[in-house]
PDB file of C-alpha atoms in Angstrom:
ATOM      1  CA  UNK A   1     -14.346 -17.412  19.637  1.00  0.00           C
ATOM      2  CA  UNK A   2     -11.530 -17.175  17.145  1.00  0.00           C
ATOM      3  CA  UNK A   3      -7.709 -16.916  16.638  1.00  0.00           C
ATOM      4  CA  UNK A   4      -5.179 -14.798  15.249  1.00  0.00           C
ATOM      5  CA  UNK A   5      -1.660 -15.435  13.746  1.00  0.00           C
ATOM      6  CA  UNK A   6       1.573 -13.195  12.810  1.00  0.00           C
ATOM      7  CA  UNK A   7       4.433 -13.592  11.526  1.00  0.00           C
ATOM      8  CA  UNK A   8       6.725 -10.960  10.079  1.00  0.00           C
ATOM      9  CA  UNK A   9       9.951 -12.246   8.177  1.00  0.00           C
ATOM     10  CA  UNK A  10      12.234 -10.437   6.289  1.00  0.00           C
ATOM     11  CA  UNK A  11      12.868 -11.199   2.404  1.00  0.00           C
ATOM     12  CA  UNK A  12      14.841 -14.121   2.986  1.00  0.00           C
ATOM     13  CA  UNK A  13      12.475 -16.084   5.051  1.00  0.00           C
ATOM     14  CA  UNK A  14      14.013 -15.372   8.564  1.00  0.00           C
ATOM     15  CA  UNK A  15      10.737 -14.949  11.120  1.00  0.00           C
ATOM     16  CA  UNK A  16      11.834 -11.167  12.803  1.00  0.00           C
ATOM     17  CA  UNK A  17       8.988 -12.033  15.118  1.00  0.00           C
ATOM     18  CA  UNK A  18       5.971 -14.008  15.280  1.00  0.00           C
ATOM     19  CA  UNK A  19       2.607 -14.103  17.691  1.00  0.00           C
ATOM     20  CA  UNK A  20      -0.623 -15.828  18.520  1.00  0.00           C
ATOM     21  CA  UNK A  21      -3.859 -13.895  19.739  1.00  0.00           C
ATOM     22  CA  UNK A  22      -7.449 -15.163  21.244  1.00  0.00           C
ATOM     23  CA  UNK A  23     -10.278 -13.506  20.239  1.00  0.00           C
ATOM     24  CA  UNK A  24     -12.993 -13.820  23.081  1.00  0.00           C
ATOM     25  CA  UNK A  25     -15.533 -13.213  20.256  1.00  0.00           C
ATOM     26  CA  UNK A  26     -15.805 -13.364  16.673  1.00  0.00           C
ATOM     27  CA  UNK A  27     -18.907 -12.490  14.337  1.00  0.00           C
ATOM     28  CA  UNK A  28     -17.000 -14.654  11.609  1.00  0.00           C
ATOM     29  CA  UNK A  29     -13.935 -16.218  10.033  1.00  0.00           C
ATOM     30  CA  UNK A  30     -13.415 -13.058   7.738  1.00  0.00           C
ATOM     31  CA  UNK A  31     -13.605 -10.668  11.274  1.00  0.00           C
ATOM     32  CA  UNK A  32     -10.813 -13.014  12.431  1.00  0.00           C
ATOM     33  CA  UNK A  33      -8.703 -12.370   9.455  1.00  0.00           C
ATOM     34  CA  UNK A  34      -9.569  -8.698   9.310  1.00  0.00           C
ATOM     35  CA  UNK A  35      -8.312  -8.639  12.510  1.00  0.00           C
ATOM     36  CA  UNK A  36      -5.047 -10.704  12.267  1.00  0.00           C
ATOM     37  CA  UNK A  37      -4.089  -8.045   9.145  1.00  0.00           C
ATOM     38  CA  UNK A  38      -4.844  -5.047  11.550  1.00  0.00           C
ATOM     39  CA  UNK A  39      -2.618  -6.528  14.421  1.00  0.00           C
ATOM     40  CA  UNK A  40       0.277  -7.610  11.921  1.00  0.00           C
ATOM     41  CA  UNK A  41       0.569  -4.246  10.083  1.00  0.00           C
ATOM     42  CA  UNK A  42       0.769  -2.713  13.777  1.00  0.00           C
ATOM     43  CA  UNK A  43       3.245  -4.926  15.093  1.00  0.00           C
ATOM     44  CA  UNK A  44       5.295  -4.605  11.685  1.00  0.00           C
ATOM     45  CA  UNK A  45       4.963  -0.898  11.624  1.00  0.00           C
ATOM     46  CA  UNK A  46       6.261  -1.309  15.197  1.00  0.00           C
ATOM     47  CA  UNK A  47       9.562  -3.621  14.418  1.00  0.00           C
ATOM     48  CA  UNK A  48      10.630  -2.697  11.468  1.00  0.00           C
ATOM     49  CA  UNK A  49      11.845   0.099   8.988  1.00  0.00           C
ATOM     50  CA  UNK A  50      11.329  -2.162   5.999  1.00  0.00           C
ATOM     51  CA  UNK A  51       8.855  -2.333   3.215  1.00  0.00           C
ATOM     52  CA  UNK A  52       5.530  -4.270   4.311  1.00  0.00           C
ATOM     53  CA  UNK A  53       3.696  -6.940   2.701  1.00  0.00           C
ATOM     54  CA  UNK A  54       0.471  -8.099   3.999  1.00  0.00           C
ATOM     55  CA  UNK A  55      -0.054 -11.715   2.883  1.00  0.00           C
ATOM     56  CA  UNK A  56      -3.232 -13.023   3.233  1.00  0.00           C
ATOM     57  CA  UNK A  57      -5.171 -15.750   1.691  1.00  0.00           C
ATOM     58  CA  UNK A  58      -8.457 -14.744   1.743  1.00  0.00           C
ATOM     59  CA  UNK A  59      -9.294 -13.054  -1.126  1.00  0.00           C
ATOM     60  CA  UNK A  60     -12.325 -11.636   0.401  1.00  0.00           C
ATOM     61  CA  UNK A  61     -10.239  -9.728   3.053  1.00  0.00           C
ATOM     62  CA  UNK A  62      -7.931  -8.704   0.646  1.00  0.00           C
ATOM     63  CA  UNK A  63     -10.443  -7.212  -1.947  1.00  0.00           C
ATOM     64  CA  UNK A  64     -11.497  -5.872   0.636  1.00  0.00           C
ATOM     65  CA  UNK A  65      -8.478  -3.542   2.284  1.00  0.00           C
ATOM     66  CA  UNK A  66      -7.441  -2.898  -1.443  1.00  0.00           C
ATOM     67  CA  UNK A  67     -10.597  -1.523  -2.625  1.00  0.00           C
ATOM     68  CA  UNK A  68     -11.015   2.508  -3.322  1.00  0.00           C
ATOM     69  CA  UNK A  69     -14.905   2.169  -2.654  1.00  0.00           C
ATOM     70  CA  UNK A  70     -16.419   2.689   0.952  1.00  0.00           C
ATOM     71  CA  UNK A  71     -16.980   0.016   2.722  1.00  0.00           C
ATOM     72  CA  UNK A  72     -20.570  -0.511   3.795  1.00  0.00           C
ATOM     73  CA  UNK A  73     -20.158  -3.739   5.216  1.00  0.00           C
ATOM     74  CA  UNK A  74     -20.800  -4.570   9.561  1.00  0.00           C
ATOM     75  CA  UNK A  75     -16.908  -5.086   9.360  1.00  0.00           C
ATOM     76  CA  UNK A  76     -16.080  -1.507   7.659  1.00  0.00           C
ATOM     77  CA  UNK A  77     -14.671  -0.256  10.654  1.00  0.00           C
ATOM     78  CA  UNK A  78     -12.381  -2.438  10.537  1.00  0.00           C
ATOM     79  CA  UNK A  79     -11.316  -2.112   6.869  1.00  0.00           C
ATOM     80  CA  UNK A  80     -11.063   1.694   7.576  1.00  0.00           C
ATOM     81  CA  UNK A  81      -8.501   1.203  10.516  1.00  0.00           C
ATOM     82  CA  UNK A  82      -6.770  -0.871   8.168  1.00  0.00           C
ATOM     83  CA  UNK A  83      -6.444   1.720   5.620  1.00  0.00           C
ATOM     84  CA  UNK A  84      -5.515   4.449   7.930  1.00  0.00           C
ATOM     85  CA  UNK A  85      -2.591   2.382   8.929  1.00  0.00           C
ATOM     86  CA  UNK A  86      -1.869   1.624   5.128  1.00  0.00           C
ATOM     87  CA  UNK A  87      -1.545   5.313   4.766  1.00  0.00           C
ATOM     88  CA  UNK A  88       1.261   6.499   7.648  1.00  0.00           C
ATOM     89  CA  UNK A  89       4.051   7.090   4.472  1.00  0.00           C
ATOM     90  CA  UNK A  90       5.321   3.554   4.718  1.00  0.00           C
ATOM     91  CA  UNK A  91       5.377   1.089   1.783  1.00  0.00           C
ATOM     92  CA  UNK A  92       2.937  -1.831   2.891  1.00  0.00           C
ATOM     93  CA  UNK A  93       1.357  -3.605  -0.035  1.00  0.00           C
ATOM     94  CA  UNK A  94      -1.581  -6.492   0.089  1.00  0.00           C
ATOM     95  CA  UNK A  95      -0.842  -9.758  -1.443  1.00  0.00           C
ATOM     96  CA  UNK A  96      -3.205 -13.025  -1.555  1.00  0.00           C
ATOM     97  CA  UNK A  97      -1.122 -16.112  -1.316  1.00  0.00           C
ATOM     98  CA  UNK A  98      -2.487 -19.755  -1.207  1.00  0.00           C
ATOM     99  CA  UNK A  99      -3.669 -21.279   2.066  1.00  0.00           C
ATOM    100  CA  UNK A 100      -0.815 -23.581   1.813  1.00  0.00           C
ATOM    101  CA  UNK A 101       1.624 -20.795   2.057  1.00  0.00           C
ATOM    102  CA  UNK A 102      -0.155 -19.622   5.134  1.00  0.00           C
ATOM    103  CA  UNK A 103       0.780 -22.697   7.485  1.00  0.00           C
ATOM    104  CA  UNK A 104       2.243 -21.322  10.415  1.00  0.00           C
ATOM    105  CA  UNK A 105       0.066 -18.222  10.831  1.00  0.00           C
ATOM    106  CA  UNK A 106      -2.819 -20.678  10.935  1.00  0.00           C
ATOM    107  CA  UNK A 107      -1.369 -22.718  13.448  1.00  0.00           C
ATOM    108  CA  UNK A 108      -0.330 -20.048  15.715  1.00  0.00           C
ATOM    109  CA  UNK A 109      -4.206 -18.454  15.046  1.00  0.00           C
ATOM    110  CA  UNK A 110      -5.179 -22.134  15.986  1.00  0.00           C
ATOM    111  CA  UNK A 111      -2.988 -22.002  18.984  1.00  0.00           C
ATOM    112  CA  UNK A 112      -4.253 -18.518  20.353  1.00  0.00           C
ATOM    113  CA  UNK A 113      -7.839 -20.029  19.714  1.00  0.00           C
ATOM    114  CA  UNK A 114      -7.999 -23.423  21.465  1.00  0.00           C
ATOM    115  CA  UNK A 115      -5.456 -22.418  24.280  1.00  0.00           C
ATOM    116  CA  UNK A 116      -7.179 -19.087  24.978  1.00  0.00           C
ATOM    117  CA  UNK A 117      -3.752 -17.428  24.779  1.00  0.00           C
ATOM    118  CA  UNK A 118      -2.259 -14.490  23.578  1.00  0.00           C
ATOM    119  CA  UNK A 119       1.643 -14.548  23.252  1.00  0.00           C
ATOM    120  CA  UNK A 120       4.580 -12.763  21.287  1.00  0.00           C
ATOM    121  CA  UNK A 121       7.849 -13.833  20.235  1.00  0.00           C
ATOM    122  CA  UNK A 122      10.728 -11.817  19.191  1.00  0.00           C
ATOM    123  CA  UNK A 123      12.571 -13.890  16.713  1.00  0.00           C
ATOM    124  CA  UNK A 124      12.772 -16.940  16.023  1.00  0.00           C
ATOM    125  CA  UNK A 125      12.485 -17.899  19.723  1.00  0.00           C
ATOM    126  CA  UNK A 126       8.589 -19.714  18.816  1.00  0.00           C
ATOM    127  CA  UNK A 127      10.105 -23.268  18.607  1.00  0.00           C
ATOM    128  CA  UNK A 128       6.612 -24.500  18.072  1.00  0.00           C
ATOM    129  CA  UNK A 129       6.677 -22.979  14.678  1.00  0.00           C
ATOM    130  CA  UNK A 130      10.024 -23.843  13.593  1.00  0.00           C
ATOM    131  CA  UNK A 131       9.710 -26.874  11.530  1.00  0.00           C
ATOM    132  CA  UNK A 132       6.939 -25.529   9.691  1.00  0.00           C
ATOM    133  CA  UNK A 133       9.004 -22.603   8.679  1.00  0.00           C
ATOM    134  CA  UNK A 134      11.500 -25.005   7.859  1.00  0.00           C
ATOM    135  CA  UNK A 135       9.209 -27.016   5.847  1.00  0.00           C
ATOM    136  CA  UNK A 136       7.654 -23.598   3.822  1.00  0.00           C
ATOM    137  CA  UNK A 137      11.061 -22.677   2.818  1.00  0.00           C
ATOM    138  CA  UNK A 138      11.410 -26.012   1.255  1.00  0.00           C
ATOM    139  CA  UNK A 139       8.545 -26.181  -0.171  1.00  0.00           C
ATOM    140  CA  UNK A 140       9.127 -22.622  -1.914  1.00  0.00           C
TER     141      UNK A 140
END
């Protein structure tokens, strides 16, 4: 079983959305965050007009999604969906941040996982998240 976590912002920090999502079964932690990048670049390409950046920090996942080779690996399916929504004519880049930077995504992916719950919220309206937003703004 795993977890996923989103959250979209815009470039000042505000959260435009975020979202937790259980995954009923998961080959690995890498699945789990090639999953959690497919969901966030849908539900970005879905609420907003703006240029995307994927942050991520796994650098495996990352290498991954940016690489011009074929995948061969058991996960290259979803690497190619990934691509294919990379390529709809909208700027969405791939960064790898530190797992400190990465807080509140892996508490809502925590969340999703030990609750067994999948749940969006538009805005800021996740209060559960809120300090720890707080705090990575500080901290940046």
């Amino acid at each position: 079983k795993g977890g996923i976590g989103v959250v979209l912002r815009d470039s000042v920090g505000t959260v435009i959305f975020s979202a937790c999502g259980f995954l009923e079964r998961c080959s690995s932690p890498l699945e789990s965050e090639l999953l959690a990048c497919k969901e966030g670049i849908n539900l970005a390409l879905q609420w907003t007009l703006l240029p995307i950046i994927l942050e991520s920090d796994c650098l495996i996942a990352v290498n991954m999604i940016q690489s011009v080779k074929k995948e061969m690996s058991q996960l290259a399916y979803l690497v190619r969906d990934i691509r294919e929504l990379m390529m709809g004519g909208r700027d969405i880049r791939v960064s790898k941040i530190q797992r400190s930077q990465n807080n509140v995504s892996h508490f809502l992916a925590n969340r999703g996982r030990t609750n067994s719950c999948s749940v969006f919220w538009p805005d800021e309206s996740c209060n559960l998240i809120s300090q720890t937003v707080h705090d990575e703004a500080l901290a940046e």
